[in-house]
């Protein structure tokens, strides 16, 4: 049934548009109840408004912690108007029906997003009365309209002017929106609290310790949450998914901050597609591994070129040269502001890319990219916050949907340096080879398994990705490298199960190897390298990426 609005309770933290909304209600004869700062604002604006404390007979207390938690408030919201017993209870206890609840919540997410926020300050921004009223109103949406978003103020007033009531369909839609808000709000609190507790939190739960627990952790799973929440806010509906017949959207995590795609600024080009987001996320993750100027070229979620150099222009030239054929229609990632020299290289020689993600674009570079024919209207320019190993935007958890639930794991943020490389052959790598091996390893962890990366200095010359056998990945990397394979170094994301892969690479001219080790055939693999006088190092760390 349509809902007639006779009494409204308004209590908002975000006061944008609230004066106009309250005035519109009051002009239609609606009695307006309000609290604290909202009441003061409406009263100053000349709107007839009753303080909730005068209605309940109880003053606000405990620094405002207790003001709406009262039977005359929640009874007025929760009462079923078509239930005789409820109506009798209202009459007996002097409870007035509240037909509209307009509430938005304390800005908890904004508070905890501030650097160095104090624990006590964050706790004070956990709203109690607001979510209670929102949930009460949303539950009773057959009789009560709940409003949590300022964007709904004008449409609601328009509906009231047109019909004098709010439709059942509108009330249901707003109830769903309200429950989505409180779910996201609680997820933000639990996510922040888990991070804030840090070492204080004992995540080692044994099976059966917590009834109904979603996950338990053993000695090898100390970081597993007992409850993992995937609640997120819709950021944008996409045109379609991987293919035109699939619908798609992107959602924002409640704790998103730093260099993230959901917080990115799109400065130009076409609308981002599902596949763009997948490739941009992979490019951003790879660029975040490096502190020196770095550029990467990605195609179908795999790097086909990557390089670090003294300048960004040099880095993108070397990265593009890694596989210029595959680079056509690629996505690019940078860890520095894109300058004019880099922009000019990209637009020369009829190069074509789908999208670029970078921590900024210099003004002249942006103008250039936006005005060159076939670039300005087409290439997506995506600006994010600072990119690097210490970026707060780096994902700490990875989640993959599976039938009936989710697989959740810590993100692979481990990265081995030269000190982590143990020489296992008679021949030691030269300092230049060791530096190149460490670079290749950082790129290799972002290539789909089975992953092989060939590098010359700090630039990729060949990649073998996603093959069912490691030796096939070696073959592809060699083919991609061509004559550049001679003297290059090779990084593998996992151990070589047999000597055939390294032997094939050495036949082609590979000069040094990096792998985690751990195969039953390690001795055979090492012996094959020793027979050729070629260096191999073990890191002890696998980097599968399925």
XYZ file of C-alpha atoms in Angstrom:
546
model
C 0.000 0.000 0.000
C 1.137 3.601 -0.580
C 2.600 5.285 2.487
C 1.264 8.633 3.690
C 3.911 10.752 5.385
C 2.605 12.511 8.501
C 5.698 12.474 10.746
C 9.382 12.328 9.781
C 12.520 11.894 11.851
C 15.627 13.550 10.400
C 19.123 13.036 11.852
C 22.035 13.321 9.438
C 25.811 13.674 9.555
C 26.016 14.677 5.891
C 23.802 17.748 5.825
C 23.996 18.377 2.071
C 20.501 19.184 0.784
C 18.793 18.500 4.099
C 17.323 21.983 4.532
C 15.507 21.794 1.206
C 14.246 18.297 1.939
C 12.985 19.163 5.430
C 11.354 22.360 4.139
C 9.617 20.412 1.381
C 8.216 17.971 3.948
C 7.146 20.718 6.337
C 5.330 22.568 3.534
C 3.230 19.456 3.020
C 2.204 19.492 6.695
C 4.654 16.800 7.834
C 5.736 17.033 11.484
C 9.527 16.998 11.571
C 11.471 15.504 14.502
C 15.205 15.988 14.699
C 18.283 15.717 16.902
C 21.417 17.663 17.839
C 23.166 19.519 15.059
C 20.505 18.664 12.497
C 17.802 20.158 14.733
C 19.857 23.313 15.263
C 20.438 23.734 11.509
C 16.772 23.269 10.601
C 15.608 25.606 13.350
C 18.026 28.322 12.195
C 16.621 27.911 8.699
C 13.126 28.764 9.946
C 11.745 25.246 9.594
C 9.222 24.143 12.203
C 11.015 21.227 13.900
C 10.556 19.346 17.172
C 13.560 18.172 19.173
C 13.558 14.390 19.747
C 14.428 14.944 23.419
C 11.200 16.919 23.968
C 9.255 14.143 22.225
C 10.764 11.260 24.249
C 11.012 13.165 27.523
C 14.647 12.082 27.812
C 17.560 14.433 27.127
C 20.525 13.546 24.969
C 23.219 12.170 27.261
C 26.712 10.705 27.349
C 28.064 13.186 24.796
C 25.269 12.354 22.381
C 25.840 8.600 22.511
C 22.272 8.150 23.733
C 19.560 10.213 22.080
C 17.370 8.100 19.765
C 17.677 4.735 21.532
C 14.210 5.036 23.070
C 10.903 3.084 22.768
C 9.045 6.221 21.613
C 11.459 6.413 18.666
C 11.816 2.758 17.730
C 8.232 1.939 18.670
C 7.081 4.688 16.326
C 9.236 3.254 13.536
C 8.670 -0.479 14.042
C 4.939 -0.542 14.826
C 2.731 -2.319 12.305
C -0.083 0.115 11.586
C -2.442 -2.691 10.565
C -1.887 -4.716 13.757
C -4.435 -3.939 16.472
C -2.106 -4.982 19.302
C 0.667 -2.709 18.003
C -1.712 0.200 17.662
C -3.009 -0.396 21.214
C 0.555 -0.417 22.581
C 1.279 2.859 20.801
C -1.823 4.448 22.313
C -1.045 3.110 25.800
C 2.521 4.426 25.849
C 2.028 7.676 23.964
C 3.990 6.577 20.917
C 3.443 8.505 17.701
C 3.931 6.781 14.360
C 7.038 7.842 12.422
C 6.427 7.407 8.699
C 9.749 8.562 7.277
C 13.260 8.163 8.679
C 15.978 10.255 7.073
C 19.360 9.209 8.485
C 22.922 8.972 7.243
C 25.719 7.686 9.385
C 28.761 9.043 11.183
C 31.633 9.373 8.664
C 33.581 6.373 9.914
C 35.190 5.558 6.542
C 36.374 9.137 6.038
C 37.776 9.197 9.565
C 39.854 6.019 9.290
C 41.107 7.053 5.829
C 43.027 9.908 7.461
C 46.706 9.186 8.093
C 47.648 8.457 11.705
C 44.037 8.475 12.918
C 43.868 7.818 16.662
C 42.205 4.561 17.713
C 39.857 6.337 20.162
C 38.815 8.876 17.513
C 37.940 6.087 15.084
C 35.897 4.259 17.709
C 33.865 7.414 18.425
C 32.868 7.539 14.755
C 31.117 4.162 14.976
C 27.460 5.101 14.719
C 25.002 3.182 16.913
C 21.705 5.034 16.914
C 21.843 5.769 13.184
C 22.148 2.173 11.977
C 19.528 1.123 14.544
C 16.991 3.569 13.139
C 17.915 2.756 9.546
C 17.497 -0.982 10.110
C 14.227 -0.503 12.009
C 12.779 1.619 9.229
C 14.049 -0.674 6.487
C 12.566 -3.710 8.214
C 9.194 -1.991 8.479
C 9.210 -0.659 4.902
C 5.548 -1.636 4.451
C 4.728 1.355 6.658
C 7.898 3.475 6.826
C 10.071 5.130 4.182
C 13.812 5.105 4.949
C 16.076 7.686 3.283
C 19.870 7.328 3.540
C 21.107 9.085 0.395
C 20.776 12.838 -0.347
C 20.343 11.895 -4.019
C 16.874 10.572 -3.106
C 15.582 13.805 -1.533
C 14.273 15.486 -4.679
C 12.747 12.345 -6.262
C 10.851 11.659 -3.013
C 9.528 15.206 -2.804
C 8.494 14.993 -6.452
C 6.601 11.755 -5.767
C 4.855 13.330 -2.773
C 3.841 16.373 -4.821
C 2.478 14.159 -7.574
C 0.538 11.532 -5.608
C 0.563 12.690 -1.976
C 2.105 9.368 -0.889
C 5.198 7.209 -1.417
C 4.656 4.028 -3.396
C 5.336 0.548 -2.086
C 7.894 0.028 -4.879
C 9.837 3.123 -3.837
C 9.767 2.080 -0.179
C 11.132 -1.369 -1.054
C 13.907 0.063 -3.196
C 14.959 2.465 -0.436
C 14.868 -0.338 2.159
C 17.272 -2.397 0.069
C 19.532 0.635 -0.304
C 19.464 1.115 3.475
C 20.449 -2.479 4.244
C 23.258 -2.245 1.685
C 24.488 0.872 3.505
C 24.525 -0.748 6.951
C 26.173 -3.904 5.592
C 28.916 -1.844 3.957
C 29.283 0.267 7.103
C 29.743 -2.775 9.336
C 32.186 -4.301 6.844
C 34.242 -1.097 6.923
C 34.362 -1.196 10.724
C 35.369 -4.850 10.940
C 37.976 -4.432 8.203
C 39.537 -1.421 9.911
C 39.410 -3.017 13.365
C 41.182 -6.140 12.141
C 43.963 -3.988 10.711
C 44.106 -1.735 13.774
C 44.472 -4.649 16.159
C 47.387 -6.022 14.150
C 49.635 -8.157 16.320
C 47.088 -8.091 19.142
C 44.764 -10.221 17.078
C 45.244 -13.946 17.479
C 44.048 -15.391 14.183
C 44.997 -18.957 15.088
C 41.637 -20.620 15.465
C 41.480 -24.373 15.678
C 38.622 -26.310 14.146
C 35.578 -26.083 16.379
C 36.779 -23.111 18.416
C 34.183 -20.825 16.865
C 30.779 -22.183 16.020
C 29.741 -21.183 12.528
C 33.183 -19.821 11.639
C 33.687 -19.268 7.941
C 37.344 -20.280 8.028
C 39.874 -21.655 10.437
C 43.647 -21.379 10.417
C 46.290 -23.926 11.217
C 50.025 -23.515 11.643
C 50.358 -22.557 7.955
C 47.411 -20.152 7.895
C 48.015 -17.582 10.598
C 46.544 -14.749 8.530
C 43.191 -16.378 7.736
C 40.166 -14.473 9.012
C 37.460 -16.287 10.946
C 34.979 -14.122 9.043
C 35.808 -12.671 5.644
C 33.516 -9.996 4.258
C 33.239 -9.220 0.568
C 30.742 -6.386 1.045
C 31.524 -3.571 -1.362
C 29.847 -0.538 -2.880
C 28.877 -0.327 -6.537
C 31.323 2.046 -8.224
C 30.221 1.755 -11.834
C 28.139 -0.427 -14.143
C 30.179 -1.445 -17.183
C 28.927 -1.809 -20.741
C 29.525 -5.561 -20.585
C 31.951 -8.137 -19.240
C 34.672 -10.158 -20.940
C 32.235 -10.653 -23.830
C 29.190 -8.632 -24.975
C 26.697 -11.207 -23.705
C 28.001 -10.886 -20.098
C 26.884 -8.114 -17.739
C 29.507 -6.549 -15.477
C 30.183 -3.897 -12.837
C 33.033 -2.746 -10.633
C 32.663 -2.435 -6.859
C 34.649 -0.410 -4.332
C 35.927 -2.049 -1.148
C 35.069 -0.175 2.066
C 38.778 0.129 2.936
C 40.023 1.188 -0.510
C 42.691 3.903 -0.421
C 45.871 4.906 -2.204
C 46.670 3.838 -5.766
C 43.532 1.866 -6.663
C 41.438 1.635 -9.802
C 38.196 2.286 -7.914
C 39.689 5.554 -6.683
C 41.321 6.453 -10.001
C 40.608 9.572 -12.036
C 39.846 8.920 -15.702
C 41.219 11.929 -17.581
C 40.137 11.021 -21.074
C 39.236 8.394 -23.643
C 36.448 5.878 -23.966
C 34.608 4.288 -21.069
C 36.720 1.656 -19.333
C 35.699 -1.907 -20.134
C 35.847 -5.021 -17.971
C 38.954 -6.238 -19.810
C 40.556 -2.789 -19.430
C 40.104 -2.992 -15.663
C 41.626 -6.477 -15.508
C 44.690 -5.435 -17.521
C 45.052 -2.079 -15.757
C 44.985 -3.807 -12.383
C 47.727 -6.188 -13.519
C 49.779 -3.272 -14.879
C 49.351 -1.328 -11.653
C 50.407 -4.326 -9.552
C 53.546 -4.867 -11.651
C 54.510 -1.176 -11.680
C 54.155 -1.137 -7.884
C 57.097 -3.546 -7.527
C 59.658 -0.936 -8.582
C 61.110 2.263 -7.152
C 63.221 3.322 -10.164
C 61.433 4.656 -13.313
C 59.500 1.703 -14.727
C 57.138 0.963 -17.592
C 55.264 -2.185 -18.537
C 53.209 -3.267 -21.533
C 50.408 -5.743 -20.817
C 48.273 -7.847 -23.100
C 45.564 -10.189 -21.855
C 46.693 -9.812 -18.242
C 50.331 -10.731 -18.974
C 53.334 -8.436 -19.438
C 54.751 -8.713 -22.953
C 57.295 -5.981 -22.240
C 58.729 -4.311 -19.138
C 61.766 -2.231 -18.285
C 63.295 0.048 -15.690
C 65.706 2.828 -16.651
C 67.056 6.228 -15.650
C 64.130 7.983 -17.343
C 60.527 7.031 -18.040
C 61.028 7.641 -21.754
C 63.895 5.153 -21.848
C 61.872 2.663 -19.816
C 58.865 2.723 -22.167
C 61.104 2.475 -25.250
C 62.776 -0.626 -23.820
C 59.469 -2.089 -22.649
C 57.814 -1.563 -26.038
C 60.771 -3.188 -27.777
C 60.239 -6.327 -25.679
C 57.447 -7.472 -28.018
C 56.305 -4.653 -30.344
C 53.873 -6.916 -32.224
C 51.998 -7.925 -29.053
C 52.167 -4.323 -27.793
C 49.532 -3.272 -30.360
C 46.269 -2.694 -28.465
C 47.955 -3.127 -25.101
C 47.570 -1.514 -21.676
C 50.497 0.418 -20.188
C 51.535 0.893 -16.578
C 53.983 3.467 -15.170
C 55.256 4.231 -11.676
C 56.106 7.860 -12.506
C 54.197 10.845 -13.848
C 54.018 10.556 -17.637
C 56.116 13.346 -19.150
C 55.991 14.902 -22.621
C 58.896 12.863 -23.999
C 57.126 9.633 -22.998
C 53.847 10.859 -24.464
C 55.504 11.769 -27.763
C 57.106 8.334 -28.045
C 53.750 6.664 -27.514
C 51.944 8.653 -30.188
C 54.694 8.246 -32.803
C 54.856 5.586 -35.530
C 51.138 4.806 -35.414
C 51.346 3.071 -32.031
C 48.016 2.084 -30.534
C 47.172 1.313 -26.901
C 43.880 0.820 -25.105
C 44.645 2.476 -21.759
C 47.403 3.933 -19.593
C 47.606 3.926 -15.798
C 50.106 6.219 -14.062
C 50.482 8.338 -10.917
C 49.843 11.517 -12.905
C 50.296 13.092 -16.314
C 52.319 16.287 -16.777
C 50.161 19.110 -18.141
C 51.918 19.246 -21.534
C 51.909 15.426 -21.789
C 48.178 15.326 -21.023
C 47.433 17.981 -23.634
C 49.496 16.067 -26.189
C 47.787 12.729 -25.491
C 44.337 14.309 -25.574
C 44.838 16.142 -28.878
C 46.734 13.694 -31.095
C 44.381 12.152 -33.698
C 43.059 8.692 -32.772
C 44.313 9.148 -29.208
C 42.322 11.879 -27.487
C 38.881 10.308 -27.925
C 39.973 6.702 -27.649
C 42.856 6.007 -25.264
C 41.805 5.850 -21.605
C 44.114 7.899 -19.385
C 43.828 6.691 -15.793
C 45.484 8.629 -12.977
C 46.076 7.032 -9.574
C 47.869 8.013 -6.386
C 51.584 7.321 -5.822
C 52.700 3.932 -7.163
C 55.414 1.853 -5.508
C 56.187 -0.976 -3.083
C 54.934 1.093 -0.140
C 51.714 2.321 -1.780
C 48.719 1.926 0.571
C 46.656 0.942 -2.450
C 48.438 -2.380 -2.942
C 45.987 -5.212 -2.371
C 46.767 -7.178 0.785
C 44.206 -9.861 0.038
C 43.122 -11.581 -3.162
C 39.698 -13.166 -3.565
C 38.430 -15.472 -6.308
C 34.818 -16.649 -6.518
C 34.293 -20.409 -6.601
C 31.085 -22.426 -6.602
C 29.463 -21.843 -3.229
C 31.921 -19.273 -1.908
C 35.277 -17.615 -2.242
C 38.955 -18.475 -2.190
C 40.783 -15.780 -0.234
C 44.531 -15.474 0.231
C 47.180 -12.956 1.159
C 48.467 -11.098 -1.889
C 51.901 -12.172 -3.117
C 53.877 -9.152 -1.923
C 57.123 -11.072 -1.346
C 59.995 -9.988 -3.561
C 63.489 -11.417 -3.422
C 66.580 -9.251 -3.644
C 70.166 -10.116 -4.448
C 70.801 -11.206 -0.848
C 68.052 -13.829 -1.183
C 69.758 -15.522 -4.133
C 71.761 -18.626 -3.245
C 74.269 -19.710 -5.867
C 73.937 -23.485 -6.412
C 76.278 -23.945 -9.398
C 80.051 -23.937 -9.660
C 79.838 -20.776 -11.756
C 78.646 -17.615 -10.006
C 76.579 -14.984 -11.802
C 78.302 -11.701 -12.517
C 77.010 -8.653 -10.617
C 75.269 -7.517 -13.810
C 73.633 -10.915 -14.294
C 72.492 -11.046 -10.675
C 70.885 -7.608 -10.984
C 69.172 -8.707 -14.180
C 67.962 -11.964 -12.588
C 66.366 -10.069 -9.692
C 64.644 -7.749 -12.182
C 63.380 -10.695 -14.245
C 62.092 -12.378 -11.092
C 60.035 -9.293 -10.133
C 58.383 -9.344 -13.553
C 57.995 -13.135 -13.554
C 55.738 -13.125 -10.479
C 53.189 -11.148 -12.553
C 53.158 -13.614 -15.471
C 50.589 -16.420 -15.589
C 52.040 -19.805 -14.668
C 53.937 -21.616 -15.987
C 55.985 -18.411 -16.238
C 59.364 -17.805 -17.863
C 60.926 -14.346 -18.296
C 64.074 -13.567 -20.266
C 65.805 -10.283 -19.495
C 68.755 -8.313 -20.742
C 69.866 -5.866 -18.082
C 66.656 -4.375 -16.711
C 64.467 -4.934 -19.734
C 62.394 -7.939 -20.708
C 63.250 -9.541 -24.049
C 60.999 -12.614 -23.975
C 58.051 -14.017 -22.008
C 56.513 -17.481 -21.933
C 53.185 -17.539 -20.101
C 50.338 -19.808 -19.109
C 51.539 -23.073 -20.630
C 50.740 -26.507 -19.288
C 54.419 -27.507 -19.335
C 57.352 -25.343 -18.267
C 59.465 -26.396 -21.221
C 56.796 -25.015 -23.594
C 56.961 -21.661 -21.777
C 60.737 -21.711 -22.283
C 60.243 -22.343 -26.014
C 57.835 -19.416 -26.321
C 60.102 -17.045 -24.399
C 63.028 -17.978 -26.649
C 60.911 -17.468 -29.758
C 59.770 -14.046 -28.530
C 63.334 -12.995 -27.706
C 64.772 -14.014 -31.089
C 68.472 -13.105 -31.389
C 68.268 -11.194 -28.076
C 68.183 -14.500 -26.218
C 71.976 -14.801 -26.502
C 73.507 -13.554 -23.250
C 70.131 -13.019 -21.579
C 69.149 -14.319 -18.143
C 66.108 -16.418 -17.274
C 63.738 -16.325 -14.278
C 61.206 -19.078 -13.605
C 58.246 -18.707 -11.235
C 58.637 -22.301 -9.985
C 61.227 -25.061 -10.052
C 62.313 -26.899 -13.172
C 61.109 -30.504 -12.778
C 63.691 -31.755 -15.295
C 66.856 -30.438 -16.949
C 65.127 -30.155 -20.368
C 63.968 -26.549 -19.852
C 67.377 -25.146 -18.834
C 69.106 -27.236 -21.518
C 66.831 -25.784 -24.200
C 67.514 -22.275 -22.891
C 71.290 -22.807 -22.765
C 71.230 -24.151 -26.328
C 69.653 -20.824 -27.323
C 72.279 -18.798 -25.450
C 70.818 -18.061 -21.994
C 73.682 -17.141 -19.645
C 72.209 -17.437 -16.122
C 69.143 -18.788 -14.311
C 66.977 -17.928 -11.277
C 64.426 -20.330 -9.858
C 63.053 -21.186 -6.395
C 64.415 -24.751 -6.366
C 62.757 -27.628 -4.553
C 62.437 -30.254 -7.275
C 63.437 -33.876 -6.769
C 65.564 -33.348 -9.871
C 67.385 -30.238 -8.586
C 70.723 -32.082 -8.638
C 70.197 -33.050 -12.293
C 69.241 -29.495 -13.232
C 72.283 -28.055 -11.437
C 74.546 -30.662 -13.068
C 73.257 -29.651 -16.508
C 74.212 -26.029 -15.783
C 77.611 -27.028 -14.407
C 78.304 -29.022 -17.561
C 77.943 -25.790 -19.545
C 79.579 -23.469 -17.022
C 76.317 -21.516 -16.592
C 75.253 -19.899 -13.291
C 72.040 -20.732 -11.455
C 70.653 -19.270 -8.219
C 67.840 -20.512 -5.970
C 65.556 -18.109 -4.091
C 63.496 -20.612 -2.098
C 60.336 -18.655 -2.993
C 57.752 -19.773 -5.542
C 55.533 -17.242 -7.351
C 52.697 -19.148 -9.042
C 50.022 -16.943 -10.591
C 47.086 -19.018 -11.808
